[in-house]
Short mmCIF file of C-alpha atoms and ligand atoms in Angstrom, two decimals:
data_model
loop_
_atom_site.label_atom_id
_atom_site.label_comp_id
_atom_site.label_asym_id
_atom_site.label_seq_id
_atom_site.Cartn_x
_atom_site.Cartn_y
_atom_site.Cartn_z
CA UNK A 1 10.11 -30.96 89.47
CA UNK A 2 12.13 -27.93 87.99
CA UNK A 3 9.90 -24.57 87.46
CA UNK A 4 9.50 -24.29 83.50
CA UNK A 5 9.94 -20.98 81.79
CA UNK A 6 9.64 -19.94 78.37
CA UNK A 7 10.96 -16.60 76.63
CA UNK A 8 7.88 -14.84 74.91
CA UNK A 9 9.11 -12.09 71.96
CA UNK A 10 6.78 -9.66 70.61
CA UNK A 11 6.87 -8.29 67.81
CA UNK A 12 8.54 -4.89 68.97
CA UNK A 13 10.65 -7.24 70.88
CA UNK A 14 11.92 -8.70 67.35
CA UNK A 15 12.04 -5.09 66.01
CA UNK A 16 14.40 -4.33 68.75
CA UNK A 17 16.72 -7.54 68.70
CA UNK A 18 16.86 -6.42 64.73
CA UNK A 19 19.21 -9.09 63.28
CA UNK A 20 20.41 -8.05 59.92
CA UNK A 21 19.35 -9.48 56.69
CA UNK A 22 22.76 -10.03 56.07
CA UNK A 23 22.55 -12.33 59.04
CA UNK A 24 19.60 -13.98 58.02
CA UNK A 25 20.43 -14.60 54.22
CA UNK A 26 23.82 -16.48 55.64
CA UNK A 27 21.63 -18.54 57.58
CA UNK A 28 19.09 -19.68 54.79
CA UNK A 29 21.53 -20.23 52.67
CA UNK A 30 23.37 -22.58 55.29
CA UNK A 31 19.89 -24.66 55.72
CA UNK A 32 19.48 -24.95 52.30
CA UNK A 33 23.07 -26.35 51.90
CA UNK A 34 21.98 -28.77 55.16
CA UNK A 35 18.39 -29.33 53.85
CA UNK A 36 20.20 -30.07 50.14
CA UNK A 37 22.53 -33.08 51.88
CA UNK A 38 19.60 -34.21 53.69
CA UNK A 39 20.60 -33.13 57.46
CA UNK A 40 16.69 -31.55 58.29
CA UNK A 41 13.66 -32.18 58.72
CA UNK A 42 10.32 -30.63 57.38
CA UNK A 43 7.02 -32.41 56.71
CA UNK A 44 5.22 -30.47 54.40
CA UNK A 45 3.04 -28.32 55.96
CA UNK A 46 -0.66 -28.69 56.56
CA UNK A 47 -3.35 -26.15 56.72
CA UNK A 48 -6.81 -25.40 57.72
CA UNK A 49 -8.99 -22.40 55.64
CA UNK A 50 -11.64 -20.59 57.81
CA UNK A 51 -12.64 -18.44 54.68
CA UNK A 52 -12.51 -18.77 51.30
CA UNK A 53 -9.42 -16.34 50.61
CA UNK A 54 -7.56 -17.48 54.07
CA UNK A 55 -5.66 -19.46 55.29
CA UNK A 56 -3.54 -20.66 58.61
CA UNK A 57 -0.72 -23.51 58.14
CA UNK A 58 1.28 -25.72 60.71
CA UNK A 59 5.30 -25.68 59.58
CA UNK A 60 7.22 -27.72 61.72
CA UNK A 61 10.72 -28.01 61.15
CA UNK A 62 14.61 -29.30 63.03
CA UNK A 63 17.46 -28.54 62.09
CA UNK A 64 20.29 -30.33 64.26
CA UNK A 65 23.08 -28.45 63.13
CA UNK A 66 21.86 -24.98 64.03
CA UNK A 67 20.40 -27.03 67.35
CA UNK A 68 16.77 -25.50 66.22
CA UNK A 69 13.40 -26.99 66.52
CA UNK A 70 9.96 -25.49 66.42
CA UNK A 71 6.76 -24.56 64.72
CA UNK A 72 5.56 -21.49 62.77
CA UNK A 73 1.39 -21.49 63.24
CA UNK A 74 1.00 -18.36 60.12
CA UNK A 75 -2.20 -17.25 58.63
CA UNK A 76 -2.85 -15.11 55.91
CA UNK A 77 -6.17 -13.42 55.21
CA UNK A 78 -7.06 -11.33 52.16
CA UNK A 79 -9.83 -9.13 53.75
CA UNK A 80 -7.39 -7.88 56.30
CA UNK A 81 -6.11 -5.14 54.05
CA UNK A 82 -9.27 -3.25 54.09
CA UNK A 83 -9.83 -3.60 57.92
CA UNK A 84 -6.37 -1.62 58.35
CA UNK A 85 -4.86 -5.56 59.57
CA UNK A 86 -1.56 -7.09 58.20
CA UNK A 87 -1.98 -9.85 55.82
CA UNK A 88 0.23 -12.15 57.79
CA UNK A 89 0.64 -12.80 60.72
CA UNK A 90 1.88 -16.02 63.37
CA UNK A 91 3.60 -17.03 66.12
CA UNK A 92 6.69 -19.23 66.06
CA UNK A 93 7.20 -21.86 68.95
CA UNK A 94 11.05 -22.71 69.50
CA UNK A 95 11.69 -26.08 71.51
CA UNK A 96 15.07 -27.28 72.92
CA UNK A 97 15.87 -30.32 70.30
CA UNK A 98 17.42 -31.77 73.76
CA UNK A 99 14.52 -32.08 75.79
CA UNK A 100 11.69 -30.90 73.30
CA UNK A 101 10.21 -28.76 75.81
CA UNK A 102 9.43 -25.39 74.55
CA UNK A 103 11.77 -22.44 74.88
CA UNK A 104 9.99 -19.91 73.19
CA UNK A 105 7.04 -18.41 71.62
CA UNK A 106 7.80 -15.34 69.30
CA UNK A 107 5.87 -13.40 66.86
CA UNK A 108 6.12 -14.40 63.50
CA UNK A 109 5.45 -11.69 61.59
CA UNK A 110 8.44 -10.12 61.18
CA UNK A 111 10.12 -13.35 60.62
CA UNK A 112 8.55 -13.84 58.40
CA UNK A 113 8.68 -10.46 56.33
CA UNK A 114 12.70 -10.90 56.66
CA UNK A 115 12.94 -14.53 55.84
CA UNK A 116 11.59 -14.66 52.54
CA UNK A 117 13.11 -12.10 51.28
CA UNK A 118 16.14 -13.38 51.92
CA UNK A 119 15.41 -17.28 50.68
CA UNK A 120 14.67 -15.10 47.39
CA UNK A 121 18.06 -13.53 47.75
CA UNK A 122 19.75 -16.45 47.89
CA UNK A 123 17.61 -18.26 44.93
CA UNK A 124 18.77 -14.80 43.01
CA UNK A 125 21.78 -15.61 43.81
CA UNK A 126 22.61 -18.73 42.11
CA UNK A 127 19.60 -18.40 39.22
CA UNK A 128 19.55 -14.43 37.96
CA UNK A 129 22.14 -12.81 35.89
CA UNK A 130 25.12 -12.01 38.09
CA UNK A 131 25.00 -8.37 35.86
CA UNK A 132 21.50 -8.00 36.52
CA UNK A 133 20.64 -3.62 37.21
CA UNK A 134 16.94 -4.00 36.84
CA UNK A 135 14.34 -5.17 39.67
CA UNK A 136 10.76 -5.10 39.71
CA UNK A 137 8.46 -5.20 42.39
CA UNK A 138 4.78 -5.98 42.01
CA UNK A 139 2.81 -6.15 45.16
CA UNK A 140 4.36 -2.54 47.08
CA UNK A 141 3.77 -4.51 50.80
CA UNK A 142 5.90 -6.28 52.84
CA UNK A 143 7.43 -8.72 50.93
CA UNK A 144 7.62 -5.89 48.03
CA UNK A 145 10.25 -4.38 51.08
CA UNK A 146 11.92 -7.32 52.21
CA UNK A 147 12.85 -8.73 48.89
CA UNK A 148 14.47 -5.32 47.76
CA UNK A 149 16.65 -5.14 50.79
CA UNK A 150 17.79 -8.48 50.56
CA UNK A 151 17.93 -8.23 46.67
CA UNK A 152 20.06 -4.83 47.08
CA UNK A 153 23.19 -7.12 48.99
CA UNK A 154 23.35 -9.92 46.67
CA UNK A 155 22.80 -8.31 43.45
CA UNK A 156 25.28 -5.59 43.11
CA UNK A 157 25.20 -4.16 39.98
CA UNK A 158 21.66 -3.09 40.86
CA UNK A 159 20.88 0.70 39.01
CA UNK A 160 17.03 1.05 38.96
CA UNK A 161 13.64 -0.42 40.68
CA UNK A 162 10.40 -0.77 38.74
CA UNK A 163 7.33 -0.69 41.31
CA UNK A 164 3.60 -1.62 40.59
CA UNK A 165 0.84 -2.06 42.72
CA UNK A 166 -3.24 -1.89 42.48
CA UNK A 167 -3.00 0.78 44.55
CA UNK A 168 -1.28 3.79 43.27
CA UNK A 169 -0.85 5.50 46.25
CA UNK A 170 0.59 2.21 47.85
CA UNK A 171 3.73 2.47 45.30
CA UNK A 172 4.39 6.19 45.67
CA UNK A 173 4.67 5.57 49.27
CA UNK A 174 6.94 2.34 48.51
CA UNK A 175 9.05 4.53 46.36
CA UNK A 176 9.29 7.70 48.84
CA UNK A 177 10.21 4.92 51.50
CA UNK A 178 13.22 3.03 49.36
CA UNK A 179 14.71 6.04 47.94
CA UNK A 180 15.77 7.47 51.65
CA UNK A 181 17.30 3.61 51.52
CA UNK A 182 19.23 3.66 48.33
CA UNK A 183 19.65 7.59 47.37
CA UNK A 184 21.58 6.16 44.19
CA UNK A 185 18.98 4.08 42.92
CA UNK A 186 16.99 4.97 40.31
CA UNK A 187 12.55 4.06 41.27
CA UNK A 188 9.70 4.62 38.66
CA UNK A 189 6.48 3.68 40.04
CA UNK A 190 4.44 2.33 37.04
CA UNK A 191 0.51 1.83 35.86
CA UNK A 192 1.22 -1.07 33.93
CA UNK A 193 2.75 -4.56 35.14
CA UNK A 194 4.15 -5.11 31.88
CA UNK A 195 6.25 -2.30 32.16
CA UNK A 196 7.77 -3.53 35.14
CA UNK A 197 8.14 -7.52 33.65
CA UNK A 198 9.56 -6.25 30.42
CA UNK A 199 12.17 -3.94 31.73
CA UNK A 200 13.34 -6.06 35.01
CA UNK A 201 16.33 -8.67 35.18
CA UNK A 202 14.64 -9.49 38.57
CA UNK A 203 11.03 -10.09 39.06
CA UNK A 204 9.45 -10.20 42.05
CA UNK A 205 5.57 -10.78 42.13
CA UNK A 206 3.68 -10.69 46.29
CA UNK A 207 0.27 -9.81 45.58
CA UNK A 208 -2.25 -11.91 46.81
CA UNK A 209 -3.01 -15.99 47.18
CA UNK A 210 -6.46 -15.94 45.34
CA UNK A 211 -8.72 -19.02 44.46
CA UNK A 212 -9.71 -17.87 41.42
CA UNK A 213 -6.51 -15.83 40.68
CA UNK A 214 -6.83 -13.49 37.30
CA UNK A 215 -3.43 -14.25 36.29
CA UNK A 216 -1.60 -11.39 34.75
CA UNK A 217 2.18 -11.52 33.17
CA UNK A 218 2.07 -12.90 29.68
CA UNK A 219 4.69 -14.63 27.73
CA UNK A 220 5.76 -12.05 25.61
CA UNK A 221 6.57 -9.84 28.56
CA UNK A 222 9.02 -12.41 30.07
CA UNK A 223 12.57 -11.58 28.97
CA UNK A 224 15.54 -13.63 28.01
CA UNK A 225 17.46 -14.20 30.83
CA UNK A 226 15.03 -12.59 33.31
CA UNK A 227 14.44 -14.18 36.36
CA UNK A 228 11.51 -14.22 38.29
CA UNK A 229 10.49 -15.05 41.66
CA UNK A 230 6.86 -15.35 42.31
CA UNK A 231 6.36 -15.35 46.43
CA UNK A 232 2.62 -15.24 45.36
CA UNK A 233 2.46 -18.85 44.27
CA UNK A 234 1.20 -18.71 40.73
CA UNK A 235 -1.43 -16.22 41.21
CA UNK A 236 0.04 -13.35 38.86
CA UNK A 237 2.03 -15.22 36.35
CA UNK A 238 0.24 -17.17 33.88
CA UNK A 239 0.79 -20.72 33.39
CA UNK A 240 2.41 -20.28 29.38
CA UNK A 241 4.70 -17.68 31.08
CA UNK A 242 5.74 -20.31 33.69
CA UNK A 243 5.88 -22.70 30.75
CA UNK A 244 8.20 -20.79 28.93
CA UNK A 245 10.67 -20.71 31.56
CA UNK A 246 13.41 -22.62 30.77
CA UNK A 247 14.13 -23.91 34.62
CA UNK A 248 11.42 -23.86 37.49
CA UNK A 249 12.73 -24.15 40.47
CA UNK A 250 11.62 -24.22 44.34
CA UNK A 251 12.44 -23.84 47.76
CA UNK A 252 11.40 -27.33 48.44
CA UNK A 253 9.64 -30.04 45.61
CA UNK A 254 8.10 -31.93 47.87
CA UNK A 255 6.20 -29.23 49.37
CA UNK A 256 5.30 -27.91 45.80
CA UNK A 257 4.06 -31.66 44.94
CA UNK A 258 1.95 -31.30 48.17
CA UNK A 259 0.49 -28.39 47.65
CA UNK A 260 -0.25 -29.27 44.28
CA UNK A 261 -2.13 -32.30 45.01
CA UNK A 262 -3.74 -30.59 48.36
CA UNK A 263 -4.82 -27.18 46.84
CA UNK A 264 -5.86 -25.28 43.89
CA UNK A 265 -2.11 -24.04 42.91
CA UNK A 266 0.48 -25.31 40.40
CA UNK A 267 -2.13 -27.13 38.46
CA UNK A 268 -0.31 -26.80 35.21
CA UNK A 269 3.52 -27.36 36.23
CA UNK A 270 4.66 -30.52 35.06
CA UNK A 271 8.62 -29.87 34.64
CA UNK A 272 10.21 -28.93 38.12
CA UNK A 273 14.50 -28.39 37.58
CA UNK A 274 14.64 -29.16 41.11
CA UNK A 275 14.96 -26.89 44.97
CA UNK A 276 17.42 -24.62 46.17
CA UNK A 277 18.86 -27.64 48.27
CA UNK A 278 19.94 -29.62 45.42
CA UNK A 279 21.15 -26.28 44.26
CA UNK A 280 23.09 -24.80 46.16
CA UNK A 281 25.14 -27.87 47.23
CA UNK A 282 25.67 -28.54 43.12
CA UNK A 283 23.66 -31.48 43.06
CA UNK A 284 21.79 -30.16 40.08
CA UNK A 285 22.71 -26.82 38.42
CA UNK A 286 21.75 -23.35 39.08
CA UNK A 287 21.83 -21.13 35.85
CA UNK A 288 24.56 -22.20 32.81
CA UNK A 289 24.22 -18.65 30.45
CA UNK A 290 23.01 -15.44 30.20
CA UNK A 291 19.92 -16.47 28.28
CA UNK A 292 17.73 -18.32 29.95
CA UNK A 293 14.77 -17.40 31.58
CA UNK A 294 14.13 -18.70 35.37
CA UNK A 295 12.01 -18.97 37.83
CA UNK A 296 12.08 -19.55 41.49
CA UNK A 297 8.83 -19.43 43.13
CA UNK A 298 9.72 -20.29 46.96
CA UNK A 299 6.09 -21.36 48.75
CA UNK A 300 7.87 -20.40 52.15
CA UNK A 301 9.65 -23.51 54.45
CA UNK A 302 9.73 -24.06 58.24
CA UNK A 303 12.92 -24.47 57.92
CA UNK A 304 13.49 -20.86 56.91
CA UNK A 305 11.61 -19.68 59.99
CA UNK A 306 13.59 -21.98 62.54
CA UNK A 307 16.87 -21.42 61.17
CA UNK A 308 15.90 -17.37 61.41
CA UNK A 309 14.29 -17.86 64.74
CA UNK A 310 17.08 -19.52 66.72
CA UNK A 311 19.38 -16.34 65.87
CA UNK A 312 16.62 -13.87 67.52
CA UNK A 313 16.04 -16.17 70.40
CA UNK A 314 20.01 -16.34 71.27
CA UNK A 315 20.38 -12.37 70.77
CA UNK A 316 17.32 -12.22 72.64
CA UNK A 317 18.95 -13.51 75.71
CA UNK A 318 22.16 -12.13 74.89
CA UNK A 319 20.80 -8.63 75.16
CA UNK A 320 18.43 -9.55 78.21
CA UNK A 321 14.85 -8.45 75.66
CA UNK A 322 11.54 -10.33 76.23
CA UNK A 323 9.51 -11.65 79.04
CA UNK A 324 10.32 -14.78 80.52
CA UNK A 325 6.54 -16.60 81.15
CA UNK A 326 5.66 -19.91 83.65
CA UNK A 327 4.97 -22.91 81.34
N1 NAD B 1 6.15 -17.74 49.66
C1 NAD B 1 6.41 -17.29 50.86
O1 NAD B 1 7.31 -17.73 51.55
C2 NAD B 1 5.57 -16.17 51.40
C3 NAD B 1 5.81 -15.64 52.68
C4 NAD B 1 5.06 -14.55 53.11
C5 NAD B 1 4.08 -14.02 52.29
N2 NAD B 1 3.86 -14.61 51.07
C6 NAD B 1 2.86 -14.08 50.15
O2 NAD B 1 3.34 -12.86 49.61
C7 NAD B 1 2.24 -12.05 49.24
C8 NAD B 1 2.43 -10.65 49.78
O3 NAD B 1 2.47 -10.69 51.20
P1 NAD B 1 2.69 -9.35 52.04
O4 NAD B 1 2.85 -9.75 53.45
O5 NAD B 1 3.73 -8.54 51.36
O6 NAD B 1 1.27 -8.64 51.85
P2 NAD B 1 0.95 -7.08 51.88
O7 NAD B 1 -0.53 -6.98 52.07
O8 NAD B 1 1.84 -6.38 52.82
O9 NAD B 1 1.31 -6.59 50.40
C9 NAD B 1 0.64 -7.01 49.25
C10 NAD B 1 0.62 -5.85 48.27
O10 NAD B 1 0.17 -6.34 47.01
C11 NAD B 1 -0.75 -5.41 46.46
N3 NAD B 1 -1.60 -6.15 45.54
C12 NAD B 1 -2.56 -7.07 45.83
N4 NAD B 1 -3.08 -7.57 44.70
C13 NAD B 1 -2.42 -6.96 43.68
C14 NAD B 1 -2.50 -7.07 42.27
N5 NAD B 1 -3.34 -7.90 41.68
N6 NAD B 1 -1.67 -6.30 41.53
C15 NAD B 1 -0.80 -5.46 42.10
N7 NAD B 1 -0.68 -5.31 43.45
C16 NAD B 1 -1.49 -6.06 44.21
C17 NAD B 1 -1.49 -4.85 47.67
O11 NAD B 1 -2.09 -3.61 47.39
C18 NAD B 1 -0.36 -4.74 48.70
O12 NAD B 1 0.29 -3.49 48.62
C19 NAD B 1 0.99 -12.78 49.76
O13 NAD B 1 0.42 -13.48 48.70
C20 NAD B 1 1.53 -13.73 50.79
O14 NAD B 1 0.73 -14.87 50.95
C21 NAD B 1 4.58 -15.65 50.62
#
């Protein structure tokens, strides 16, 4: 029998390899055009909860056109901030769709970090303003990161950043941090969130995935033609505000459905426009004029981790990073 060997990435590894986010948003937006004609595969994903604010999921997903199949095993833990741990963290298993053995076990985290940002991007990119200058970040972490940077190359019209987080320190740093980045964009940290929802053409909320969430941006705060991308499920926005938009929208319905019925979240949406699938291929439409008020709120797919892990696995070998273990 043939010796089996499988490439294992860590997460410096990934850091190394460092595929761009323009890379990555092409390739989500490809698998949501190929997950919108119905050319993948994704079960929605299950979960197990160890603690009462945890959490750690199973996301399979294949994609036969991008010849990617695998597994992201993520967990998320809200006590990990004060022990000094990331929030998230995973590994992602990679198996050749040709033999289904596995090829490779990588770390997640980054990934991840990267991958949602840029499913946001592209959601931005067919459902906010096109003249959009106004972002704002609530939640200063990782995802606070990752969705400016992949916000800054599809939105390009962008002129200042509005930052909040519970942690005051925690924005100043963001802030100090982005404005090496973008030395022409304007930041203002802020005390209030509803400074940052009533001034931003952009929204993006990644706090925390609560229980018993105290829900935070009112109605009145939510401007015509805003748009606003919740990564945080719908732990900061509450439900009127998410009533008063005038589309909801998702990375993937069924998966909403599922958690719905499954967990505590989405317990008051009832009118669902439709995913970024049907949207991007024009089965249903994206935003029609200036005034409406959207929102996205991507839970996170498989499919955005496979199609994003198959490019770091091929560079991977390409530039000869990782080590190479015995099944
Ligand atoms: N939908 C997806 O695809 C997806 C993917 C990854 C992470 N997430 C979610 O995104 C969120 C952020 O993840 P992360 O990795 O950036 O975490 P992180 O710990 O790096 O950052 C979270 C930030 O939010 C701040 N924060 C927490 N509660 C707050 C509140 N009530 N008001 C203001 N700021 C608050 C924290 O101080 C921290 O700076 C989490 O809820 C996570 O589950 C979603």
């Amino acid at each position: 029998m043939k010796k089996l060997q499988m490439l294992y990435l860590s997460r410096k590894d990934i850091e190394e390899i460092d595929i761009s986010m323009e890379e990555i948003i092409v390739a989500i937006e490809k698998m949501f055009e190929l997950k919108g004609r119905g050319l993948v595969e994704m079960p929605p994903k299950p979960g197990i909860h160890p603690k009462e604010e945890s959490f750690i999921h199973a996301m399979p997903a294949y994609i036969p056109d991008m010849k990617s199949a695998g597994m992201k095993w993520v967990s998320g833990d809200a006590d990990n901030t004060k022990k000094n741990l990331p929030y998230t963290t995973g590994l992602i298993i990679l198996n050749d769709p040709e033999t289904c053995i596995p090829i490779c076990v990588m770390d997640a985290t980054w990934i991840t970090g990267k991958r949602t940002g840029a499913a946001n991007a592209v959601a931005a990119k067919y459902l906010a303003r096109k003249d959009s200058e106004t972002i704002g970040i609530i939640g200063c972490g990782v995802q606070g990161e990752s969705n400016l940077e992949a916000l800054m190359i599809v939105q390009k019209n962008i002129k200042k950043v509005f930052a909040h987080d519970s942690f005051l320190n925690k924005c100043n740093d963001y802030i100090s941090k982005m404005e090496q980045i973008y030395p022409n964009i304007e930041f203002k940290c802020v005390d209030e969130p509803r400074e940052v929802v009533q001034n931003s053409d952009i929204i993006v909320t990644a706090t925390r995935l609560l229980k018993n969430p105290k829900k935070i941006i009112e109605p009145e705060w939510f401007q015509e033609g805003a748009f606003g991308a919740p990564v945080d499920y719908d732990c900061y926005w509450k439900d009127e505000t998410f009533d008063l938009a005038d589309k909801f929208c998702t990375d993937d319905v069924a998966q909403l459905l599922h958690t719905k019925e499954q967990m505590h979240y989405f317990q008051k949406i009832n009118r669902i426009h439709g995913d970024l699938g049907e949207i991007v291929t024009g089965k249903i439409v994206g935003r029609e004029n200036d005034k409406e008020r959207i929102i996205c709120s991507n839970l996170g797919m498989a499919l955005s981790d496979v199609s994003t892990g198959i490019i770091v696995y091929h560079k991977a070998i390409e530039m000869n990073i990782g080590t190479w273990l015995e099944l």
